[in-house]
Short mmCIF file of the C-alpha atoms (twelve columns), coordinates in Angstrom:
data_MODEL
# 
_entry.id   MODEL 
# 
loop_
_atom_site.group_PDB 
_atom_site.id 
_atom_site.type_symbol 
_atom_site.label_atom_id 
_atom_site.label_alt_id 
_atom_site.label_comp_id 
_atom_site.label_asym_id 
_atom_site.label_seq_id 
_atom_site.Cartn_x 
_atom_site.Cartn_y 
_atom_site.Cartn_z 
_atom_site.pdbx_PDB_model_num 
ATOM 1   C CA . THR A 1   105.796 91.819  95.382  1 
ATOM 2   C CA . ARG A 2   107.438 94.885  93.898  1 
ATOM 3   C CA . ALA A 3   104.139 96.035  92.388  1 
ATOM 4   C CA . GLU A 4   102.348 95.641  95.708  1 
ATOM 5   C CA . VAL A 5   104.871 97.706  97.643  1 
ATOM 6   C CA . ALA A 6   104.793 100.468 95.026  1 
ATOM 7   C CA . THR A 7   101.004 100.539 95.350  1 
ATOM 8   C CA . ILE A 8   100.818 100.858 99.118  1 
ATOM 9   C CA . PHE A 9   103.333 103.704 99.167  1 
ATOM 10  C CA . PHE A 10  101.373 105.347 96.333  1 
ATOM 11  C CA . ARG A 11  98.262  105.203 98.515  1 
ATOM 12  C CA . LEU A 12  100.132 106.858 101.372 1 
ATOM 13  C CA . LEU A 13  101.052 109.921 99.308  1 
ATOM 14  C CA . THR A 14  99.409  113.163 100.300 1 
ATOM 15  C CA . ASP A 15  96.682  114.317 97.952  1 
ATOM 16  C CA . GLU A 16  98.911  117.218 96.917  1 
ATOM 17  C CA . ALA A 17  101.904 115.024 96.062  1 
ATOM 18  C CA . ARG A 18  99.762  112.517 94.209  1 
ATOM 19  C CA . ALA A 19  98.138  115.266 92.134  1 
ATOM 20  C CA . GLU A 20  101.496 116.831 91.317  1 
ATOM 21  C CA . TYR A 21  103.178 113.668 90.063  1 
ATOM 22  C CA . LEU A 22  100.220 111.530 88.913  1 
ATOM 23  C CA . THR A 23  100.896 109.793 85.622  1 
ATOM 24  C CA . GLU A 24  99.881  106.625 83.851  1 
ATOM 25  C CA . THR A 25  102.946 106.520 81.625  1 
ATOM 26  C CA . SER A 26  105.984 104.562 82.753  1 
ATOM 27  C CA . PRO A 27  109.185 103.507 80.959  1 
ATOM 28  C CA . PHE A 28  108.667 99.845  81.849  1 
ATOM 29  C CA . HIS A 29  107.740 97.432  79.074  1 
ATOM 30  C CA . ASP A 30  106.491 94.835  81.561  1 
ATOM 31  C CA . VAL A 31  103.957 97.166  83.213  1 
ATOM 32  C CA . ALA A 32  100.799 96.881  81.126  1 
ATOM 33  C CA . PRO A 33  98.722  100.075 80.918  1 
ATOM 34  C CA . ASP A 34  95.658  98.224  82.240  1 
ATOM 35  C CA . ALA A 35  97.460  96.502  85.135  1 
ATOM 36  C CA . TRP A 36  95.967  97.274  88.557  1 
ATOM 37  C CA . TYR A 37  99.305  98.696  89.688  1 
ATOM 38  C CA . ALA A 38  100.192 100.633 86.516  1 
ATOM 39  C CA . THR A 39  99.356  104.130 87.783  1 
ATOM 40  C CA . ALA A 40  101.089 103.519 91.120  1 
ATOM 41  C CA . VAL A 41  104.294 102.264 89.512  1 
ATOM 42  C CA . ALA A 42  104.326 105.067 86.942  1 
ATOM 43  C CA . THR A 43  103.755 107.771 89.543  1 
ATOM 44  C CA . MET A 44  106.268 106.414 92.030  1 
ATOM 45  C CA . GLU A 45  108.858 106.081 89.260  1 
ATOM 46  C CA . ALA A 46  108.231 109.692 88.261  1 
ATOM 47  C CA . MET A 47  108.883 110.715 91.879  1 
ATOM 48  C CA . GLY A 48  112.148 108.772 91.973  1 
ATOM 49  C CA . ILE A 49  110.921 106.434 94.707  1 
ATOM 50  C CA . VAL A 50  110.943 103.189 92.710  1 
ATOM 51  C CA . GLU A 51  113.313 102.079 89.981  1 
ATOM 52  C CA . GLY A 52  113.413 99.261  87.483  1 
ATOM 53  C CA . ARG A 53  115.625 96.220  87.854  1 
ATOM 54  C CA . ALA A 54  116.957 96.820  84.356  1 
ATOM 55  C CA . PRO A 55  116.358 99.405  81.643  1 
ATOM 56  C CA . ALA A 56  112.625 99.310  80.806  1 
ATOM 57  C CA . VAL A 57  112.076 96.346  83.180  1 
ATOM 58  C CA . PHE A 58  110.258 96.749  86.503  1 
ATOM 59  C CA . ASP A 59  109.622 93.039  87.284  1 
ATOM 60  C CA . PRO A 60  106.313 93.775  89.066  1 
ATOM 61  C CA . ASP A 61  105.517 90.233  90.232  1 
ATOM 62  C CA . ALA A 62  108.931 89.490  91.721  1 
ATOM 63  C CA . PRO A 63  109.268 89.210  95.517  1 
ATOM 64  C CA . ILE A 64  110.751 92.355  96.982  1 
ATOM 65  C CA . THR A 65  114.105 92.069  98.708  1 
ATOM 66  C CA . ARG A 66  115.194 93.643  101.989 1 
ATOM 67  C CA . GLY A 67  117.391 96.075  100.091 1 
ATOM 68  C CA . GLU A 68  114.632 97.132  97.706  1 
ATOM 69  C CA . PHE A 69  112.120 97.684  100.482 1 
ATOM 70  C CA . ALA A 70  114.631 99.627  102.567 1 
ATOM 71  C CA . ALA A 71  115.359 101.841 99.562  1 
ATOM 72  C CA . ILE A 72  111.678 102.604 98.952  1 
ATOM 73  C CA . ALA A 73  111.062 103.328 102.630 1 
ATOM 74  C CA . ALA A 74  114.098 105.608 102.799 1 
ATOM 75  C CA . ARG A 75  113.135 107.521 99.666  1 
ATOM 76  C CA . PHE A 76  109.578 107.938 100.904 1 
ATOM 77  C CA . ASP A 77  110.955 109.684 104.008 1 
ATOM 78  C CA . SER A 78  112.593 112.963 103.049 1 
ATOM 79  C CA . ALA A 79  114.195 113.506 106.462 1 
ATOM 80  C CA . PRO A 80  118.013 113.594 106.379 1 
ATOM 81  C CA . TYR A 81  120.114 111.160 108.358 1 
ATOM 82  C CA . ASP A 82  123.529 111.355 109.929 1 
ATOM 83  C CA . GLY A 83  125.133 108.079 110.869 1 
ATOM 84  C CA . ALA A 84  128.183 105.946 110.302 1 
ATOM 85  C CA . ASP A 85  128.396 103.036 107.891 1 
ATOM 86  C CA . ARG A 86  127.667 99.755  109.636 1 
ATOM 87  C CA . PHE A 87  127.189 96.856  107.239 1 
ATOM 88  C CA . THR A 88  130.027 95.098  105.449 1 
ATOM 89  C CA . ASP A 89  127.840 93.530  102.749 1 
ATOM 90  C CA . ILE A 90  126.320 96.628  101.157 1 
ATOM 91  C CA . GLY A 91  129.429 98.368  99.853  1 
ATOM 92  C CA . GLY A 92  128.795 99.153  96.189  1 
ATOM 93  C CA . HIS A 93  125.196 97.937  96.405  1 
ATOM 94  C CA . TRP A 94  122.848 100.185 94.451  1 
ATOM 95  C CA . ALA A 95  120.770 100.806 97.628  1 
ATOM 96  C CA . GLU A 96  123.682 101.319 100.025 1 
ATOM 97  C CA . GLU A 97  122.830 104.880 101.016 1 
ATOM 98  C CA . ASP A 98  119.110 104.140 101.299 1 
ATOM 99  C CA . ILE A 99  119.757 101.065 103.459 1 
ATOM 100 C CA . LEU A 100 121.858 103.148 105.851 1 
ATOM 101 C CA . LYS A 101 119.191 105.819 105.979 1 
ATOM 102 C CA . ALA A 102 116.490 103.225 106.744 1 
ATOM 103 C CA . TYR A 103 118.692 101.678 109.409 1 
ATOM 104 C CA . HIS A 104 119.446 104.961 111.165 1 
ATOM 105 C CA . ALA A 105 115.749 105.858 111.027 1 
ATOM 106 C CA . GLY A 106 114.983 102.660 112.942 1 
ATOM 107 C CA . LEU A 107 113.021 101.116 110.089 1 
ATOM 108 C CA . PHE A 108 115.380 98.159  109.661 1 
ATOM 109 C CA . GLN A 109 118.070 96.303  111.559 1 
ATOM 110 C CA . GLY A 110 120.825 94.123  110.212 1 
ATOM 111 C CA . VAL A 111 120.539 90.368  110.052 1 
ATOM 112 C CA . THR A 112 123.767 90.360  112.113 1 
ATOM 113 C CA . GLU A 113 125.784 93.118  113.751 1 
ATOM 114 C CA . THR A 114 127.677 93.778  110.526 1 
ATOM 115 C CA . THR A 115 125.514 92.390  107.707 1 
ATOM 116 C CA . PHE A 116 122.233 93.558  106.222 1 
ATOM 117 C CA . VAL A 117 121.731 90.851  103.558 1 
ATOM 118 C CA . PRO A 118 120.095 93.178  101.041 1 
ATOM 119 C CA . GLN A 119 118.971 90.328  98.761  1 
ATOM 120 C CA . GLY A 120 117.353 88.390  101.626 1 
ATOM 121 C CA . LYS A 121 113.609 87.769  101.918 1 
ATOM 122 C CA . LEU A 122 111.413 88.547  104.925 1 
ATOM 123 C CA . ASN A 123 110.410 85.584  107.102 1 
ATOM 124 C CA . ARG A 124 107.953 85.153  110.002 1 
ATOM 125 C CA . ALA A 125 110.473 86.237  112.639 1 
ATOM 126 C CA . MET A 126 111.377 89.382  110.694 1 
ATOM 127 C CA . PHE A 127 107.713 90.252  110.102 1 
ATOM 128 C CA . VAL A 128 106.790 90.006  113.782 1 
ATOM 129 C CA . THR A 129 109.929 91.943  114.693 1 
ATOM 130 C CA . VAL A 130 108.860 94.812  112.425 1 
ATOM 131 C CA . LEU A 131 105.544 94.987  114.300 1 
ATOM 132 C CA . TYR A 132 107.386 94.916  117.624 1 
ATOM 133 C CA . ARG A 133 109.644 97.809  116.585 1 
ATOM 134 C CA . MET A 134 106.661 99.732  115.286 1 
ATOM 135 C CA . ALA A 135 105.204 99.377  118.788 1 
ATOM 136 C CA . GLY A 136 108.349 100.949 120.223 1 
ATOM 137 C CA . SER A 137 110.026 97.702  121.341 1 
ATOM 138 C CA . PRO A 138 108.212 97.574  124.711 1 
ATOM 139 C CA . ALA A 139 109.866 95.755  127.588 1 
ATOM 140 C CA . VAL A 140 108.977 92.071  127.853 1 
ATOM 141 C CA . GLU A 141 109.082 90.734  131.393 1 
ATOM 142 C CA . ASP A 142 108.840 87.051  130.502 1 
ATOM 143 C CA . VAL A 143 110.297 85.985  127.152 1 
ATOM 144 C CA . GLU A 144 109.557 82.306  127.670 1 
ATOM 145 C CA . THR A 145 106.893 80.980  125.310 1 
ATOM 146 C CA . LYS A 146 105.441 77.601  124.452 1 
ATOM 147 C CA . PHE A 147 107.460 77.523  121.233 1 
ATOM 148 C CA . THR A 148 110.317 75.046  121.241 1 
ATOM 149 C CA . ASP A 149 111.817 76.579  118.099 1 
ATOM 150 C CA . VAL A 150 112.207 80.093  119.536 1 
ATOM 151 C CA . GLU A 151 115.553 80.129  121.260 1 
ATOM 152 C CA . ALA A 152 116.569 82.563  123.967 1 
ATOM 153 C CA . ASP A 153 118.618 85.618  123.027 1 
ATOM 154 C CA . ARG A 154 117.711 85.601  119.331 1 
ATOM 155 C CA . TYR A 155 116.972 88.958  117.723 1 
ATOM 156 C CA . TYR A 156 113.297 88.020  117.537 1 
ATOM 157 C CA . THR A 157 112.875 86.398  120.990 1 
ATOM 158 C CA . ASP A 158 111.359 89.448  122.680 1 
ATOM 159 C CA . ALA A 159 109.274 90.228  119.606 1 
ATOM 160 C CA . VAL A 160 107.699 86.771  119.500 1 
ATOM 161 C CA . ALA A 161 106.992 86.787  123.250 1 
ATOM 162 C CA . TRP A 162 105.411 90.222  122.906 1 
ATOM 163 C CA . ALA A 163 103.335 89.112  119.922 1 
ATOM 164 C CA . VAL A 164 102.044 86.088  121.848 1 
ATOM 165 C CA . LYS A 165 101.154 88.237  124.868 1 
ATOM 166 C CA . GLU A 166 99.304  90.735  122.674 1 
ATOM 167 C CA . GLY A 167 97.382  88.031  120.837 1 
ATOM 168 C CA . ILE A 168 99.065  88.761  117.520 1 
ATOM 169 C CA . THR A 169 100.368 85.241  116.954 1 
ATOM 170 C CA . SER A 170 99.587  81.787  118.273 1 
ATOM 171 C CA . GLY A 171 102.248 79.976  116.256 1 
ATOM 172 C CA . THR A 172 102.055 77.438  113.466 1 
ATOM 173 C CA . SER A 173 101.257 74.681  115.983 1 
ATOM 174 C CA . ALA A 174 100.859 74.273  119.722 1 
ATOM 175 C CA . THR A 175 104.644 74.241  120.181 1 
ATOM 176 C CA . THR A 176 106.166 75.866  117.075 1 
ATOM 177 C CA . PHE A 177 106.415 79.379  115.683 1 
ATOM 178 C CA . ALA A 178 108.516 78.584  112.583 1 
ATOM 179 C CA . PRO A 179 110.633 81.769  112.770 1 
ATOM 180 C CA . GLU A 180 112.461 81.049  109.522 1 
ATOM 181 C CA . GLY A 181 109.289 80.103  107.674 1 
ATOM 182 C CA . LYS A 182 107.865 82.047  104.763 1 
ATOM 183 C CA . VAL A 183 105.137 84.549  105.645 1 
ATOM 184 C CA . THR A 184 102.026 83.532  103.721 1 
ATOM 185 C CA . ARG A 185 99.500  86.152  102.663 1 
ATOM 186 C CA . GLU A 186 96.975  84.748  105.134 1 
ATOM 187 C CA . GLN A 187 99.475  84.875  107.988 1 
ATOM 188 C CA . ALA A 188 100.583 88.417  107.210 1 
ATOM 189 C CA . ALA A 189 96.992  89.663  106.971 1 
ATOM 190 C CA . THR A 190 96.239  87.979  110.303 1 
ATOM 191 C CA . PHE A 191 99.315  89.477  111.996 1 
ATOM 192 C CA . LEU A 192 98.300  92.933  110.786 1 
ATOM 193 C CA . TYR A 193 94.640  92.540  111.734 1 
ATOM 194 C CA . ARG A 194 95.469  91.420  115.253 1 
ATOM 195 C CA . TYR A 195 98.057  94.173  115.637 1 
ATOM 196 C CA . VAL A 196 95.537  96.859  114.695 1 
ATOM 197 C CA . THR A 197 92.585  95.440  116.644 1 
ATOM 198 C CA . GLU A 198 94.303  93.856  119.657 1 
ATOM 199 C CA . TYR A 199 97.393  95.998  120.247 1 
ATOM 200 C CA . LEU A 200 96.334  99.386  118.855 1 
ATOM 201 C CA . GLU A 201 92.750  98.662  119.962 1 
ATOM 202 C CA . GLN A 202 91.334  100.247 116.849 1 
ATOM 203 C CA . GLU A 203 87.970  99.223  115.501 1 
ATOM 204 C CA . ALA A 204 88.285  97.279  112.271 1 
ATOM 205 C CA . VAL A 205 86.436  98.471  109.209 1 
ATOM 206 C CA . GLU A 206 83.700  96.217  107.892 1 
ATOM 207 C CA . GLY A 207 85.237  93.371  105.949 1 
ATOM 208 C CA . ALA A 208 84.801  92.927  102.232 1 
ATOM 209 C CA . ASP A 209 82.939  90.003  100.671 1 
ATOM 210 C CA . LEU A 210 85.553  87.397  99.771  1 
ATOM 211 C CA . LYS A 211 83.076  85.758  97.423  1 
ATOM 212 C CA . ALA A 212 83.944  88.508  94.972  1 
ATOM 213 C CA . PHE A 213 87.207  86.643  94.359  1 
ATOM 214 C CA . THR A 214 87.351  83.374  92.461  1 
ATOM 215 C CA . ASP A 215 89.648  81.891  95.116  1 
ATOM 216 C CA . GLY A 216 87.853  83.410  98.108  1 
ATOM 217 C CA . ASP A 217 86.612  80.025  99.274  1 
ATOM 218 C CA . LYS A 218 90.217  78.838  99.609  1 
ATOM 219 C CA . VAL A 219 91.008  81.170  102.495 1 
ATOM 220 C CA . GLN A 220 91.485  79.147  105.676 1 
ATOM 221 C CA . ASP A 221 88.947  79.681  108.448 1 
ATOM 222 C CA . TYR A 222 91.430  81.281  110.866 1 
ATOM 223 C CA . ALA A 223 92.258  84.005  108.341 1 
ATOM 224 C CA . LYS A 224 88.843  84.804  106.809 1 
ATOM 225 C CA . THR A 225 88.050  87.787  109.021 1 
ATOM 226 C CA . ALA A 226 91.555  89.198  108.647 1 
ATOM 227 C CA . MET A 227 91.613  88.717  104.880 1 
ATOM 228 C CA . ALA A 228 88.189  90.337  104.485 1 
ATOM 229 C CA . TRP A 229 89.428  93.281  106.552 1 
ATOM 230 C CA . ALA A 230 92.649  93.506  104.536 1 
ATOM 231 C CA . VAL A 231 90.655  93.632  101.290 1 
ATOM 232 C CA . ALA A 232 88.427  96.385  102.687 1 
ATOM 233 C CA . GLU A 233 91.486  98.354  103.826 1 
ATOM 234 C CA . GLY A 234 92.980  98.175  100.337 1 
ATOM 235 C CA . LEU A 235 95.909  95.984  101.403 1 
ATOM 236 C CA . ILE A 236 94.810  93.173  99.108  1 
ATOM 237 C CA . GLN A 237 94.171  93.152  95.382  1 
ATOM 238 C CA . GLY A 238 92.646  90.303  93.407  1 
ATOM 239 C CA . LEU A 239 94.079  86.833  94.003  1 
ATOM 240 C CA . PHE A 240 95.139  88.102  97.432  1 
ATOM 241 C CA . LEU A 241 98.302  90.006  96.699  1 
ATOM 242 C CA . LEU A 242 99.533  91.275  100.046 1 
ATOM 243 C CA . ARG A 243 100.820 94.812  100.411 1 
ATOM 244 C CA . GLU A 244 103.984 95.161  102.471 1 
ATOM 245 C CA . ALA A 245 102.972 96.189  105.951 1 
ATOM 246 C CA . GLU A 246 105.319 98.813  107.324 1 
ATOM 247 C CA . ALA A 247 103.987 101.953 105.629 1 
ATOM 248 C CA . PHE A 248 100.415 100.971 106.466 1 
ATOM 249 C CA . LEU A 249 101.302 100.618 110.136 1 
ATOM 250 C CA . HIS A 250 102.953 104.033 110.149 1 
ATOM 251 C CA . SER A 251 99.596  105.486 109.048 1 
ATOM 252 C CA . ARG A 252 97.799  103.548 111.791 1 
ATOM 253 C CA . HIS A 253 100.142 104.856 114.466 1 
ATOM 254 C CA . ALA A 254 99.675  108.372 113.139 1 
ATOM 255 C CA . SER A 255 95.915  108.013 113.547 1 
ATOM 256 C CA . CYS A 256 96.422  106.896 117.166 1 
ATOM 257 C CA . GLU A 257 98.484  110.002 117.877 1 
ATOM 258 C CA . ALA A 258 96.086  112.413 116.196 1 
# 
């Protein structure tokens, strides 16, 4: 959601930046002062990184779009960019410049060669592809998988094959990956957990007690370890609200390089 993304970027601020801009006062009428995300939204708005969807309206629980996430990612990175316009469907869009900056920084690709689809939602194929690009798009010798719904030469074909090889995904069934399917919170937490522990080979922090949540017993068995880890890492807030992954993975890669 929009609140979740604002919160994870807030947590990635340097201590100095957070101290300089920290505030609990925002112009948004729909951000309650006692909401778990209130300080994050207020601070990120003060920094010019997030904006409302309308005057005094932030819409914290709404799903974030590709355009909105690209804009936040681009604003979080102060590095300049120099590249030509590419997408025919972002002209006049409020995030046009930020989308181009995110694209030229390698954070996003278009849905097609000439379209970005800024109002589109992320699906399973897109999510796995983000992880693949974060890994540097390594060469995949054999792109054939057991999945009958992953066609050859799709933008996500190499990414899915790589994710299977690295143990990041095993599909939604023995023969399907469901590339266009919605990414559930359990699936996203599991993708991230496996990426960090299997691909980056980092030791996972001790998982939190899911019994602390009223719906903790509803987590499916395959995702319990990953969800407990995600809670402990601060990627999950009550009722299992997933933080968008990309900024978190940047921090993980930075720790590998340190």
